[in-house]
mmCIF file of C-alpha atoms in Angstrom:
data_model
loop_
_atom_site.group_PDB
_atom_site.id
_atom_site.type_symbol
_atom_site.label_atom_id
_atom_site.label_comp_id
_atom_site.label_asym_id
_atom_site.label_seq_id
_atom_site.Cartn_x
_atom_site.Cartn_y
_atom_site.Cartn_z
ATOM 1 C CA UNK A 1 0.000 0.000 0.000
ATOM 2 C CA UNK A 2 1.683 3.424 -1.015
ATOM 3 C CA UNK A 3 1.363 5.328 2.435
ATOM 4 C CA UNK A 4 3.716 8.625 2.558
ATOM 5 C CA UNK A 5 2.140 9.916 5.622
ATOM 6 C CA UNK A 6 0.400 8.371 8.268
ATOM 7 C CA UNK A 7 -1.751 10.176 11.085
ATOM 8 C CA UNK A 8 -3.166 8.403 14.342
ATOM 9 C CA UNK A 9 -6.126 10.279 16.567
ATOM 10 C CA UNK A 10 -4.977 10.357 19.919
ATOM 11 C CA UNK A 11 -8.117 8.805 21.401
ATOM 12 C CA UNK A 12 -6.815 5.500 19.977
ATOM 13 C CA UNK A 13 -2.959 6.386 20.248
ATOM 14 C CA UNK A 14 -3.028 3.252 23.152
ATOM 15 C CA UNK A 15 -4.327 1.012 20.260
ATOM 16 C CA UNK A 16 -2.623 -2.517 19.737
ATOM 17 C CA UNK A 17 -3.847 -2.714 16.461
ATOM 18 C CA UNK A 18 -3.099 0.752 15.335
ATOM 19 C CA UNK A 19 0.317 -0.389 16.286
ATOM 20 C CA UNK A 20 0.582 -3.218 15.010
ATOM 21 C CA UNK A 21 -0.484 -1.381 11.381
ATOM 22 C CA UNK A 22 2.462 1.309 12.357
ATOM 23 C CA UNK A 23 5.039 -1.300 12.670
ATOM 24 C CA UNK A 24 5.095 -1.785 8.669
ATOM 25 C CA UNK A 25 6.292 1.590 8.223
ATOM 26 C CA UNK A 26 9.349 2.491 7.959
ATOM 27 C CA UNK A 27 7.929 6.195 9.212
ATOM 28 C CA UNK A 28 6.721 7.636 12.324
ATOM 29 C CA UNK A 29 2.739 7.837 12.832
ATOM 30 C CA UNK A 30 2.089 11.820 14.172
ATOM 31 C CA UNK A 31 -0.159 11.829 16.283
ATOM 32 C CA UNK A 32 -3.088 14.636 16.114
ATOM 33 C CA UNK A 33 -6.264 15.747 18.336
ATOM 34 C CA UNK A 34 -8.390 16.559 16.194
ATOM 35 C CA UNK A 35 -9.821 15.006 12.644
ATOM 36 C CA UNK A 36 -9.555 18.110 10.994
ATOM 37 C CA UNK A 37 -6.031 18.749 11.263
ATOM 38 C CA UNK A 38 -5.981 16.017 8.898
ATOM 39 C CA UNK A 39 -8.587 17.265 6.309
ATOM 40 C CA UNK A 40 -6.707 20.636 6.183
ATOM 41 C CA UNK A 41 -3.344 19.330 5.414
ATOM 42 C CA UNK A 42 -4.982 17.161 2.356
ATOM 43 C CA UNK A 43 -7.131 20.080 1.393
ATOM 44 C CA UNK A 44 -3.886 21.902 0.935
ATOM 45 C CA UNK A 45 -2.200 19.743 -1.375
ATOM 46 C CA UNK A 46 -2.540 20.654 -5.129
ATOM 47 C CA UNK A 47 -4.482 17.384 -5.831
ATOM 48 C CA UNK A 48 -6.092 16.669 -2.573
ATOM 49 C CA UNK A 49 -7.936 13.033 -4.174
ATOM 50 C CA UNK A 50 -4.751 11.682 -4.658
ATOM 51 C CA UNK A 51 -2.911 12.897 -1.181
ATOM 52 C CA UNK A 52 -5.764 11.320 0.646
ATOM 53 C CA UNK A 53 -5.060 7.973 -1.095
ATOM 54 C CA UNK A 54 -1.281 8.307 -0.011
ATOM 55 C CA UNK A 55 -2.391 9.337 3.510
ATOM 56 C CA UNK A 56 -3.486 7.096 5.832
ATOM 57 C CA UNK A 57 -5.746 8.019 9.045
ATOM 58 C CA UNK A 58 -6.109 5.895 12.284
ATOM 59 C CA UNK A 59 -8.955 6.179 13.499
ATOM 60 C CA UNK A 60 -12.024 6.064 15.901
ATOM 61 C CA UNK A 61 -15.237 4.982 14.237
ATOM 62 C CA UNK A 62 -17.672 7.102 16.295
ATOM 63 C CA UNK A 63 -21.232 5.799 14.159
ATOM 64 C CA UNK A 64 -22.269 2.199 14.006
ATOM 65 C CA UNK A 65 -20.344 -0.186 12.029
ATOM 66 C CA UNK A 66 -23.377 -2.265 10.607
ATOM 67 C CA UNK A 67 -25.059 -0.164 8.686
ATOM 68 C CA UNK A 68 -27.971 -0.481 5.673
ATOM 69 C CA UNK A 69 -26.337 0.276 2.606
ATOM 70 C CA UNK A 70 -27.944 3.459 1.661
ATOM 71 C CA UNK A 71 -29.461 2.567 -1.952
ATOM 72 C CA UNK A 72 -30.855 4.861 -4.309
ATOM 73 C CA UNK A 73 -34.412 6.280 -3.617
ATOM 74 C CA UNK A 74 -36.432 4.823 -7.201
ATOM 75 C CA UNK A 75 -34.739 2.029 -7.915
ATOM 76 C CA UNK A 76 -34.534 -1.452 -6.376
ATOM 77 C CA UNK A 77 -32.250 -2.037 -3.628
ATOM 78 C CA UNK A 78 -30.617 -5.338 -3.067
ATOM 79 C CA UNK A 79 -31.458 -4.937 1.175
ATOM 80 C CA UNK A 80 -27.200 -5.140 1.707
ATOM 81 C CA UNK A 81 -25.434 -4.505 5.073
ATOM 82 C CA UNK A 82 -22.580 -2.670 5.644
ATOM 83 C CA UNK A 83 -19.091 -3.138 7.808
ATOM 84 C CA UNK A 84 -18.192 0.375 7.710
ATOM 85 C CA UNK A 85 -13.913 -1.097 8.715
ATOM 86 C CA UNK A 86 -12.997 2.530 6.953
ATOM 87 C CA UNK A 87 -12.711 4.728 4.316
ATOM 88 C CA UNK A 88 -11.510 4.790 0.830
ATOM 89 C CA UNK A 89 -8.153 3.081 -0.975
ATOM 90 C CA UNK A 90 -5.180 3.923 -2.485
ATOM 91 C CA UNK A 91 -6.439 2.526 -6.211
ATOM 92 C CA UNK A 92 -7.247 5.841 -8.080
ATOM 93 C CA UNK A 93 -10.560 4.853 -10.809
ATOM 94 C CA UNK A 94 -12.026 7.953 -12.688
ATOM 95 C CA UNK A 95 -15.453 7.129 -12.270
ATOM 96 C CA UNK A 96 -15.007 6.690 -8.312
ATOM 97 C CA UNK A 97 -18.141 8.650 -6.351
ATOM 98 C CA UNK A 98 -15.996 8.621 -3.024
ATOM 99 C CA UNK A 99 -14.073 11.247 -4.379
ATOM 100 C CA UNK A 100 -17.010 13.849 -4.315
ATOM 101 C CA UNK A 101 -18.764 11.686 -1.768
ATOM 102 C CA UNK A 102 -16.004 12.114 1.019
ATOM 103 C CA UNK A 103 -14.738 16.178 1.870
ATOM 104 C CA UNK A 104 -12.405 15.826 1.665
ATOM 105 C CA UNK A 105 -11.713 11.708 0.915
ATOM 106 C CA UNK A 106 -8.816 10.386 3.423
ATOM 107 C CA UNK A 107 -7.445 6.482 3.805
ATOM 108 C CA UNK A 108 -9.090 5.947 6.579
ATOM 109 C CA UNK A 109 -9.343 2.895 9.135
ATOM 110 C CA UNK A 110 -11.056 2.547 12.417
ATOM 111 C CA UNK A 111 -9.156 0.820 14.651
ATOM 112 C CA UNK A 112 -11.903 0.291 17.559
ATOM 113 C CA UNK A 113 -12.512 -3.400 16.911
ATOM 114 C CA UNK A 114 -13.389 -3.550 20.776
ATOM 115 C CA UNK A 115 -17.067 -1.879 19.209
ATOM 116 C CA UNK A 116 -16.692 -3.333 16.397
ATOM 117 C CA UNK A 117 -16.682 -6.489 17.203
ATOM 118 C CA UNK A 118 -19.717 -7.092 19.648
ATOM 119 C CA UNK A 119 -21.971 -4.968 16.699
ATOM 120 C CA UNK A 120 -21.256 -7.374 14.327
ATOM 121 C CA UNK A 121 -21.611 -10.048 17.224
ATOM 122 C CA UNK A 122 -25.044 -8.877 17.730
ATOM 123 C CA UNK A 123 -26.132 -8.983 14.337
ATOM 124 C CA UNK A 124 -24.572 -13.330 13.615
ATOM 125 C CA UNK A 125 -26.497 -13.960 17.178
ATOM 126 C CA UNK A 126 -30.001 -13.393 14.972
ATOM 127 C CA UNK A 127 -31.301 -15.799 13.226
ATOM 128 C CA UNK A 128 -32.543 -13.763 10.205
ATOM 129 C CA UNK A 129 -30.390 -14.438 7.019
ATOM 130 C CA UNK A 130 -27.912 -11.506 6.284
ATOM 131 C CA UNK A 131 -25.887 -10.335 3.386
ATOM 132 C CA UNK A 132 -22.930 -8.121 4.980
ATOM 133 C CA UNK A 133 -19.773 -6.879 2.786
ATOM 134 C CA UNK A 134 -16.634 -4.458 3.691
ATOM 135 C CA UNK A 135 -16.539 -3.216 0.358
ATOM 136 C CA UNK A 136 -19.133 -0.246 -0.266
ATOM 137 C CA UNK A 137 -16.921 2.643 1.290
ATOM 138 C CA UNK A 138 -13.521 0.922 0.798
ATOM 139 C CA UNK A 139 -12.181 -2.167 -0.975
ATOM 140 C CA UNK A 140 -11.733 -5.358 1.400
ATOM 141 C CA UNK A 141 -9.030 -6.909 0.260
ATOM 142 C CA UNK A 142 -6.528 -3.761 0.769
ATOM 143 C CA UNK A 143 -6.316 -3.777 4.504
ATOM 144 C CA UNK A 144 -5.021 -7.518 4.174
ATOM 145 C CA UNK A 145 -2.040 -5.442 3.687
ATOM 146 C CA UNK A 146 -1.772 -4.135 7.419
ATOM 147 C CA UNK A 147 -4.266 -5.805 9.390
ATOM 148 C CA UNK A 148 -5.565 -9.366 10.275
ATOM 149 C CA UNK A 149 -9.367 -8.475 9.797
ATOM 150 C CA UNK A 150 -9.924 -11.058 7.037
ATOM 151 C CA UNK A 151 -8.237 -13.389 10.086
ATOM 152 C CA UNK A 152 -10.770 -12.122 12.561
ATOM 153 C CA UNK A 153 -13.940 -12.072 10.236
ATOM 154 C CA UNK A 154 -14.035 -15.244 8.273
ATOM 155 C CA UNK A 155 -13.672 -18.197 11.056
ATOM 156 C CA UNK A 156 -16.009 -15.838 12.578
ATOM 157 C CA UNK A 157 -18.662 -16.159 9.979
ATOM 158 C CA UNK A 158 -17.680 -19.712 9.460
ATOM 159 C CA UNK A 159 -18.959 -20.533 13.222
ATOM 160 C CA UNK A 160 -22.625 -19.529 12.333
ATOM 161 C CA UNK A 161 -25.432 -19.960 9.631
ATOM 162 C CA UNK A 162 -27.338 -17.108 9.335
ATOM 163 C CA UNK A 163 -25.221 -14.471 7.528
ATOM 164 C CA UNK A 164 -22.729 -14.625 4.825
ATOM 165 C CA UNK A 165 -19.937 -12.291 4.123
ATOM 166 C CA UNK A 166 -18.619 -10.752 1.126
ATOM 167 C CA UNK A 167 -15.185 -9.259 0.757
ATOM 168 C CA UNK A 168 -15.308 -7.267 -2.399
ATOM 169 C CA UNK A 169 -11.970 -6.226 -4.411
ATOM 170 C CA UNK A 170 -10.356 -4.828 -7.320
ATOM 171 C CA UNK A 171 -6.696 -6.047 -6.025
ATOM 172 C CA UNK A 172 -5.351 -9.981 -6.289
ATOM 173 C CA UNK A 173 -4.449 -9.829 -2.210
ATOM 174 C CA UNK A 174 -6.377 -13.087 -1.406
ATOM 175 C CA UNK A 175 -3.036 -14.038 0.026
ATOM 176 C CA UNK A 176 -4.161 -14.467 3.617
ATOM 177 C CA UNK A 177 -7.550 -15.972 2.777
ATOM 178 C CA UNK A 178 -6.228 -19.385 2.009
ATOM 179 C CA UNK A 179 -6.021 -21.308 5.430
ATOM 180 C CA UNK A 180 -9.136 -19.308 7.038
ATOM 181 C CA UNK A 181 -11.822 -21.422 8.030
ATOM 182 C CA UNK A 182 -14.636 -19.896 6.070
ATOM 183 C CA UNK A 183 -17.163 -22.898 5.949
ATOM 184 C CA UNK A 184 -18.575 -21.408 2.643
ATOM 185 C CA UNK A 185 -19.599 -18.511 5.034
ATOM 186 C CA UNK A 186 -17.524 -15.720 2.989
ATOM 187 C CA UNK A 187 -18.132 -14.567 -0.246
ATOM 188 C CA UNK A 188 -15.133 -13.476 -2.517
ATOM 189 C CA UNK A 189 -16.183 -10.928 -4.754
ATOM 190 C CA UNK A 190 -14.196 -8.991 -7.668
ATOM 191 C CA UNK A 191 -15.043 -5.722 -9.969
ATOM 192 C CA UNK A 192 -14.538 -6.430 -13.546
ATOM 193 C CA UNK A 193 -14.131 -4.404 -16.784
ATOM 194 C CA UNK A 194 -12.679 -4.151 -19.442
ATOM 195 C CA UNK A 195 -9.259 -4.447 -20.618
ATOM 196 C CA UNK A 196 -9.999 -1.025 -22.237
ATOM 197 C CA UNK A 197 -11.230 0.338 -18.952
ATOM 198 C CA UNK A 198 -9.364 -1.022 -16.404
ATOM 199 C CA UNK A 199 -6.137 0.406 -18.719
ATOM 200 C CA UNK A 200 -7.661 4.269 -18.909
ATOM 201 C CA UNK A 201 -10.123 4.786 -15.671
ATOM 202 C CA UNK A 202 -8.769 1.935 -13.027
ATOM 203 C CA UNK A 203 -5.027 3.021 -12.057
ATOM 204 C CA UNK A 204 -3.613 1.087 -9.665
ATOM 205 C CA UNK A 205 -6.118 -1.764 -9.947
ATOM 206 C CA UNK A 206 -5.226 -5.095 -10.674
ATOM 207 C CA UNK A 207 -5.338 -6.380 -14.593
ATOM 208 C CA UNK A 208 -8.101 -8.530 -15.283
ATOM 209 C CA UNK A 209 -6.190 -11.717 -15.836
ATOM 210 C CA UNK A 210 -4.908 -10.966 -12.021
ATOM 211 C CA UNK A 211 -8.200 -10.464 -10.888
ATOM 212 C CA UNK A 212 -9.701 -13.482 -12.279
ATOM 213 C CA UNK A 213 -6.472 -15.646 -11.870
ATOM 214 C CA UNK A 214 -7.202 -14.735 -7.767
ATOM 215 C CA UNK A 215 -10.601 -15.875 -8.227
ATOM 216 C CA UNK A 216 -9.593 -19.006 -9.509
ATOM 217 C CA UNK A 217 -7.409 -20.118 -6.556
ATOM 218 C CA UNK A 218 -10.231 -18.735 -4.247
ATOM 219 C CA UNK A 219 -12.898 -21.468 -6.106
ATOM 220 C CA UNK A 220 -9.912 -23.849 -5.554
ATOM 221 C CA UNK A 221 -10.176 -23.160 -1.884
ATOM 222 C CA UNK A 222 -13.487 -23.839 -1.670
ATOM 223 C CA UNK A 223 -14.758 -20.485 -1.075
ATOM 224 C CA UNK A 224 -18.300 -19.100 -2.926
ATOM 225 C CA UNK A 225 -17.750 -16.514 -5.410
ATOM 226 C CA UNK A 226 -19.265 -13.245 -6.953
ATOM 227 C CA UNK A 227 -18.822 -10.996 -9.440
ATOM 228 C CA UNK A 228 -19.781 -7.160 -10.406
ATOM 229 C CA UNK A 229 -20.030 -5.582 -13.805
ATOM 230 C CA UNK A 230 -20.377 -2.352 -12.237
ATOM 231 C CA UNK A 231 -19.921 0.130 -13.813
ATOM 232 C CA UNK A 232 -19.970 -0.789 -17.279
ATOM 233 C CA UNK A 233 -19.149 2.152 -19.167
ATOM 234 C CA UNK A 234 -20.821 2.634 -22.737
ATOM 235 C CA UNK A 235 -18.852 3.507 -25.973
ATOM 236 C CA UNK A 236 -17.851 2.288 -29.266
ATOM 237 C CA UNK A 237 -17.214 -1.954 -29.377
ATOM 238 C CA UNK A 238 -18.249 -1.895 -26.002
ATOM 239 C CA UNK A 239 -20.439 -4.884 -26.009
ATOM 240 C CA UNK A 240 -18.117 -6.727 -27.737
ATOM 241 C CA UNK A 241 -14.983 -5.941 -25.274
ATOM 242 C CA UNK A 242 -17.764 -6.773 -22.364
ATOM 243 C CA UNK A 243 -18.813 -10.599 -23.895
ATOM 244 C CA UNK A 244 -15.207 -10.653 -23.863
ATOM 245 C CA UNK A 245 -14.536 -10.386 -19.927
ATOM 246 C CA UNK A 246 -17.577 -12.977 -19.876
ATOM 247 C CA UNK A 247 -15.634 -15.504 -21.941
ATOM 248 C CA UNK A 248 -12.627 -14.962 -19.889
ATOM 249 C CA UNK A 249 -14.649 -15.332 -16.913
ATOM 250 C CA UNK A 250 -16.691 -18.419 -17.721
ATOM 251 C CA UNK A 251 -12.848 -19.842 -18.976
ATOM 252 C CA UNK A 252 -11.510 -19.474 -15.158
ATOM 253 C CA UNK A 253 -14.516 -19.938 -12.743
ATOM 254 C CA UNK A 254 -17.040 -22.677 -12.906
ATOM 255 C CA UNK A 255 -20.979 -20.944 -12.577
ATOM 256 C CA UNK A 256 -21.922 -23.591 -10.055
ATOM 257 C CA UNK A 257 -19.489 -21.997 -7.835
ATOM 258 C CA UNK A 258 -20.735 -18.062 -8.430
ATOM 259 C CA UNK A 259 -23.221 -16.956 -6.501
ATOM 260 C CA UNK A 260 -24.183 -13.752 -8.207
ATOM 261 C CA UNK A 261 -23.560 -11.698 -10.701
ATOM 262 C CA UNK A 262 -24.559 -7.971 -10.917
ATOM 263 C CA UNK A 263 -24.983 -5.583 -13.396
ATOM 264 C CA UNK A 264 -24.792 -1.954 -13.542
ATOM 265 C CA UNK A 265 -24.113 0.599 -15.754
ATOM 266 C CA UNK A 266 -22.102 4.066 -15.242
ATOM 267 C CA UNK A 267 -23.749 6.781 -13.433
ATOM 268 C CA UNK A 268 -22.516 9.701 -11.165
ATOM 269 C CA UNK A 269 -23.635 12.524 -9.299
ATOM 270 C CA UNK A 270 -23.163 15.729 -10.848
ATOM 271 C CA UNK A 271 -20.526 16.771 -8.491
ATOM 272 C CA UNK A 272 -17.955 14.368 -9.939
ATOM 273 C CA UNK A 273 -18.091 15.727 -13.452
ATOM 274 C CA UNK A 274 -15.618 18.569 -13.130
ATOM 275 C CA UNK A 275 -13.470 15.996 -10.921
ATOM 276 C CA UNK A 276 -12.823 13.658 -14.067
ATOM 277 C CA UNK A 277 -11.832 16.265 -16.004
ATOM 278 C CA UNK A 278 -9.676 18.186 -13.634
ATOM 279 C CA UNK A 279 -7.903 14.208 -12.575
ATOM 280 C CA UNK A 280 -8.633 12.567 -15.778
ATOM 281 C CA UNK A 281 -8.207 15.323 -18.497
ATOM 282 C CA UNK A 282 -8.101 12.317 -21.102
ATOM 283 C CA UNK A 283 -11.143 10.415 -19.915
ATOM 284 C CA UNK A 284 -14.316 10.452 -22.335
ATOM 285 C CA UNK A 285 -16.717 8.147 -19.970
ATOM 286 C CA UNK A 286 -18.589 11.780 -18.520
ATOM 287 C CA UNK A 287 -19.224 12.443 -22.365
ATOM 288 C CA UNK A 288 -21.651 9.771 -22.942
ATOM 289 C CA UNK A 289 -25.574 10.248 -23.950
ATOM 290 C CA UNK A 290 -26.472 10.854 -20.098
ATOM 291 C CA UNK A 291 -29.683 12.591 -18.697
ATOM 292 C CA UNK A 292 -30.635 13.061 -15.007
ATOM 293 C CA UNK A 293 -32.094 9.870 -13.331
ATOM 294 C CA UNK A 294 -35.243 10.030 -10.602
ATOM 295 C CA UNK A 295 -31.942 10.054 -7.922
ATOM 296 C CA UNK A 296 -30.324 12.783 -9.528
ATOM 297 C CA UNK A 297 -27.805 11.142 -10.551
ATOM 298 C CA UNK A 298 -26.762 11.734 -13.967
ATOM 299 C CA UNK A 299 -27.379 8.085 -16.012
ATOM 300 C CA UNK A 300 -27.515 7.102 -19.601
ATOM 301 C CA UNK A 301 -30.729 6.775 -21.795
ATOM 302 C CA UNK A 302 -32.979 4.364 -20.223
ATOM 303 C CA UNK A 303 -33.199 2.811 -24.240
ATOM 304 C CA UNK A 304 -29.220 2.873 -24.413
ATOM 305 C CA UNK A 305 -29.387 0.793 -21.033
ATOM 306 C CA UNK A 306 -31.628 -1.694 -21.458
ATOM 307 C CA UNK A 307 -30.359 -2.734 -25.076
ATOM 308 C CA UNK A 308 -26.846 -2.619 -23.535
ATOM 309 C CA UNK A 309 -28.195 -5.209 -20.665
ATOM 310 C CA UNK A 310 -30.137 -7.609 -22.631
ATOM 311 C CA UNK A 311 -26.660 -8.613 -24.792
ATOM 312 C CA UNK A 312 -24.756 -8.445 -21.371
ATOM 313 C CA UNK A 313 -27.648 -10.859 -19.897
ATOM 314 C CA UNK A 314 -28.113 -12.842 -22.811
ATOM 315 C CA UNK A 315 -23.737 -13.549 -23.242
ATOM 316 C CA UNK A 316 -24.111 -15.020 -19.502
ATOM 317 C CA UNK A 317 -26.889 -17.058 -19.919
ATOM 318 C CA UNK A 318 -25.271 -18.985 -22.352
ATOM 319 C CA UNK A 319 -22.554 -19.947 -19.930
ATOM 320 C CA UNK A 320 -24.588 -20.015 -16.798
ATOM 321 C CA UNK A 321 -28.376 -20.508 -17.383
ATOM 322 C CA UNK A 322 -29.314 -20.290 -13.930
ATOM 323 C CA UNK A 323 -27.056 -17.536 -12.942
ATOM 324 C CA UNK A 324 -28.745 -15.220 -10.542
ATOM 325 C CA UNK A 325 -28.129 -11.767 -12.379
ATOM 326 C CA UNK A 326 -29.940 -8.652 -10.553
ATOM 327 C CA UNK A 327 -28.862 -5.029 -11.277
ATOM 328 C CA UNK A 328 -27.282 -2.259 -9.144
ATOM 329 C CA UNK A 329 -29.901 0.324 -8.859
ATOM 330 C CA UNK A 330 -32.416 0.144 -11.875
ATOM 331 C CA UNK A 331 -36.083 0.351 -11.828
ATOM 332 C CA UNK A 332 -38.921 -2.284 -12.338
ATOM 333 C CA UNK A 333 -39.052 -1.316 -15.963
ATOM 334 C CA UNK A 334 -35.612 -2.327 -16.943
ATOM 335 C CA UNK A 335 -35.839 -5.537 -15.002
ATOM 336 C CA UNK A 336 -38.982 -6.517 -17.231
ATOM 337 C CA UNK A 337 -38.065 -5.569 -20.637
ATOM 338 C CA UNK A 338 -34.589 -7.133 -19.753
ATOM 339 C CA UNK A 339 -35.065 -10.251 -17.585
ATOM 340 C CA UNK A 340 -39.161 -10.848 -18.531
ATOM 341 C CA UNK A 341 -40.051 -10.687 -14.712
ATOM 342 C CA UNK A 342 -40.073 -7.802 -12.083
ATOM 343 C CA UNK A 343 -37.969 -9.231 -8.756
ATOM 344 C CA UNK A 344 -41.433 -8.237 -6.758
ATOM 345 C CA UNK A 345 -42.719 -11.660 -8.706
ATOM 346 C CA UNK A 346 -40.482 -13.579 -6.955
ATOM 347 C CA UNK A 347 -40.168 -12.191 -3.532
ATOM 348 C CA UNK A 348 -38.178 -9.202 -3.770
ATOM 349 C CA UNK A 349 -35.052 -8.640 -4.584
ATOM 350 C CA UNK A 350 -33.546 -9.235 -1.251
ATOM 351 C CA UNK A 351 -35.370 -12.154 -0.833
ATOM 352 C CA UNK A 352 -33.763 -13.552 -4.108
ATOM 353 C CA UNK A 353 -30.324 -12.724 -3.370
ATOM 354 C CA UNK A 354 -30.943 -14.530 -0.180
ATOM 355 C CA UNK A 355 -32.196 -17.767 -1.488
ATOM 356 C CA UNK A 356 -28.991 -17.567 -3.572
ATOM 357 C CA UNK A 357 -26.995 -17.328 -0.561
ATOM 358 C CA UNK A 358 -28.905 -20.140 1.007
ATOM 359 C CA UNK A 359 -28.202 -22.342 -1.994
ATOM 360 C CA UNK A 360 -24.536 -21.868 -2.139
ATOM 361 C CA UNK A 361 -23.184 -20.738 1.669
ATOM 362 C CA UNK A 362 -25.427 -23.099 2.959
ATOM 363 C CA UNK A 363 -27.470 -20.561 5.048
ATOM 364 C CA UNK A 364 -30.879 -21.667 7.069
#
């Protein structure tokens, strides 16, 4: 991980595990009162996005850590929980809403597993079925870097059957994954794009043969996997380049051992527009036909979308007929003239993505 500067709040300046992260630098940790002296120093750099991906902040998470994943007000939410472990990474994609999301964004992990911990205790002690992932503020896989939390979280999982994990990534760093007892309880998932993408808008990502070469040994190790063609980003070939990642896909993983695939293409809040092109002067993605969604959010044509899904949808079927495919955010229309059925005809959305989970975590 690419830290230059490293910050610790002193409320958790006693911490063994913010310690035990310091250790790997070859730097000191300053130590600072107050979470603003932070902010200011990254607001003062002449690209603050990128200082707060070099700048890492340890912290005291202050909210809960199991959240609901927020959604999007109009469309269909999948019902996800949160971990909220921290904030941000140091991979740098153009199409990234943390960047306007987060004022200013900052690297930042909360080191208070002693809350933490009994939280997320709480929630595996009900015996409702759960869907929980790391990955909606941060990626999971990067703290594998510093921390034991994959260590801590997966035999933990493992010991119940109620919830399931997922640890979602852009990187390859499934290293410490492969002795954990994870009793089909954890979920690997990985982003995917394009070669084409992943070369212009994902800097310091992983390739896609990395990606998927990680997912391999992770089937090989028994562990349930997942997959998220999100965003897919519209422009000339781009269907073709897409049923391409497919065939790669379906040529390393076996669908009986993916649990779901989703689907979503690009959109953005307004706010990240002059972002791009201030960070990512060459990037066309912002230029595409794009109006303003029922969230605000600025999306392409709903026509451009659904024509653009049902090839997507289609290209996986014929690898994986009974793939469970559900979309990121898109309305009951889409889902009908794409799929033929609206997920309120079987249950709800949630409720499908947690008979999926059932099927292949072994939940009950």
């Amino acid at each position: 991980m690419p830290i230059s500067k490293c910050y610790i709040h002193e409320q958790v300046a006693d911490s063994k595990i913010a310690a035990e992260i310091i250790s790997r630098f070859d730097f000191s940790c300053e130590t600072v009162q107050d979470a603003k002296q932070v902010y200011k120093k990254i607001l003062e750099a002449k690209d603050p996005v990128k200082k707060g991906k070099e700048t890492l902040f340890l912290t005291k998470n202050k909210g809960a850590f199991v959240r609901n994943c927020p959604g999007t007000r109009k469309y269909l939410c999948c019902g996800y929980k949160i971990l909220h472990i921290g904030t941000y990474c140091y991979m740098d994609c153009s199409y990234c809403i943390l960047q306007a999301y987060f004022h200013p964004p900052v690297l930042q992990y909360y080191v208070n597993h002693d809350d933490l911990l009994p939280e997320l205790f709480t929630l595996l002690s009900q015996k409702n079925i759960s869907r929980i992932g790391t990955g909606e503020f941060t990626d999971s896989l990067i703290w594998d870097q510093l921390t034991d939390l994959s260590g801590i979280l997966v035999p933990k999982f493992a010991e119940q059957s109620h919830a399931v994990l997922e640890l979602k990534t852009k990187t390859a760093s499934i290293e410490k994954l492969e002795f954990l007892d994870h009793n089909k309880k954890t979920i690997v998932s990985w982003s995917l794009n394009t070669e084409k993408i992943i070369a212009t808008e994902e800097r310091n990502t992983s390739s896609l043969h990395h990606r998927l070469a990680a997912a391999a040994k992770c089937q090989s190790w028994g562990y349930p996997l997942a997959f998220h063609f999100d965003p897919m980003v519209i422009y000339d070939n781009s269907i073709k380049d897409y049923k391409e990642v497919i065939d790669f896909l379906f040529s390393y993983i076996l669908p009986e051992n993916i649990v779901w695939i989703s689907l979503g293409t690009f959109r953005f809040m307004p706010g990240l527009k002059p972002i791009v092109q201030k960070r990512f002067a060459d990037s066309k993605i912002i230029y595409g036909e794009f109006i303003t969604g029922l969230d605000s959010k600025m999306r392409y044509f709903k026509p451009l979308r659904i024509n653009f899904y049902e090839k997507i949808i289609s290209h996986i079927i014929k690898f994986a007929p009974k793939m469970l495919i559900y979309f990121c955010m898109e309305d009951q229309e889409v889902w009908r003239k794409t799929m033929g059925f609206e997920p309120s005809e079987h249950g709800g959305l949630p409720h499908m993505l947690d008979q999926a989970a059932i099927l292949h975590c072994g939940l009950g």
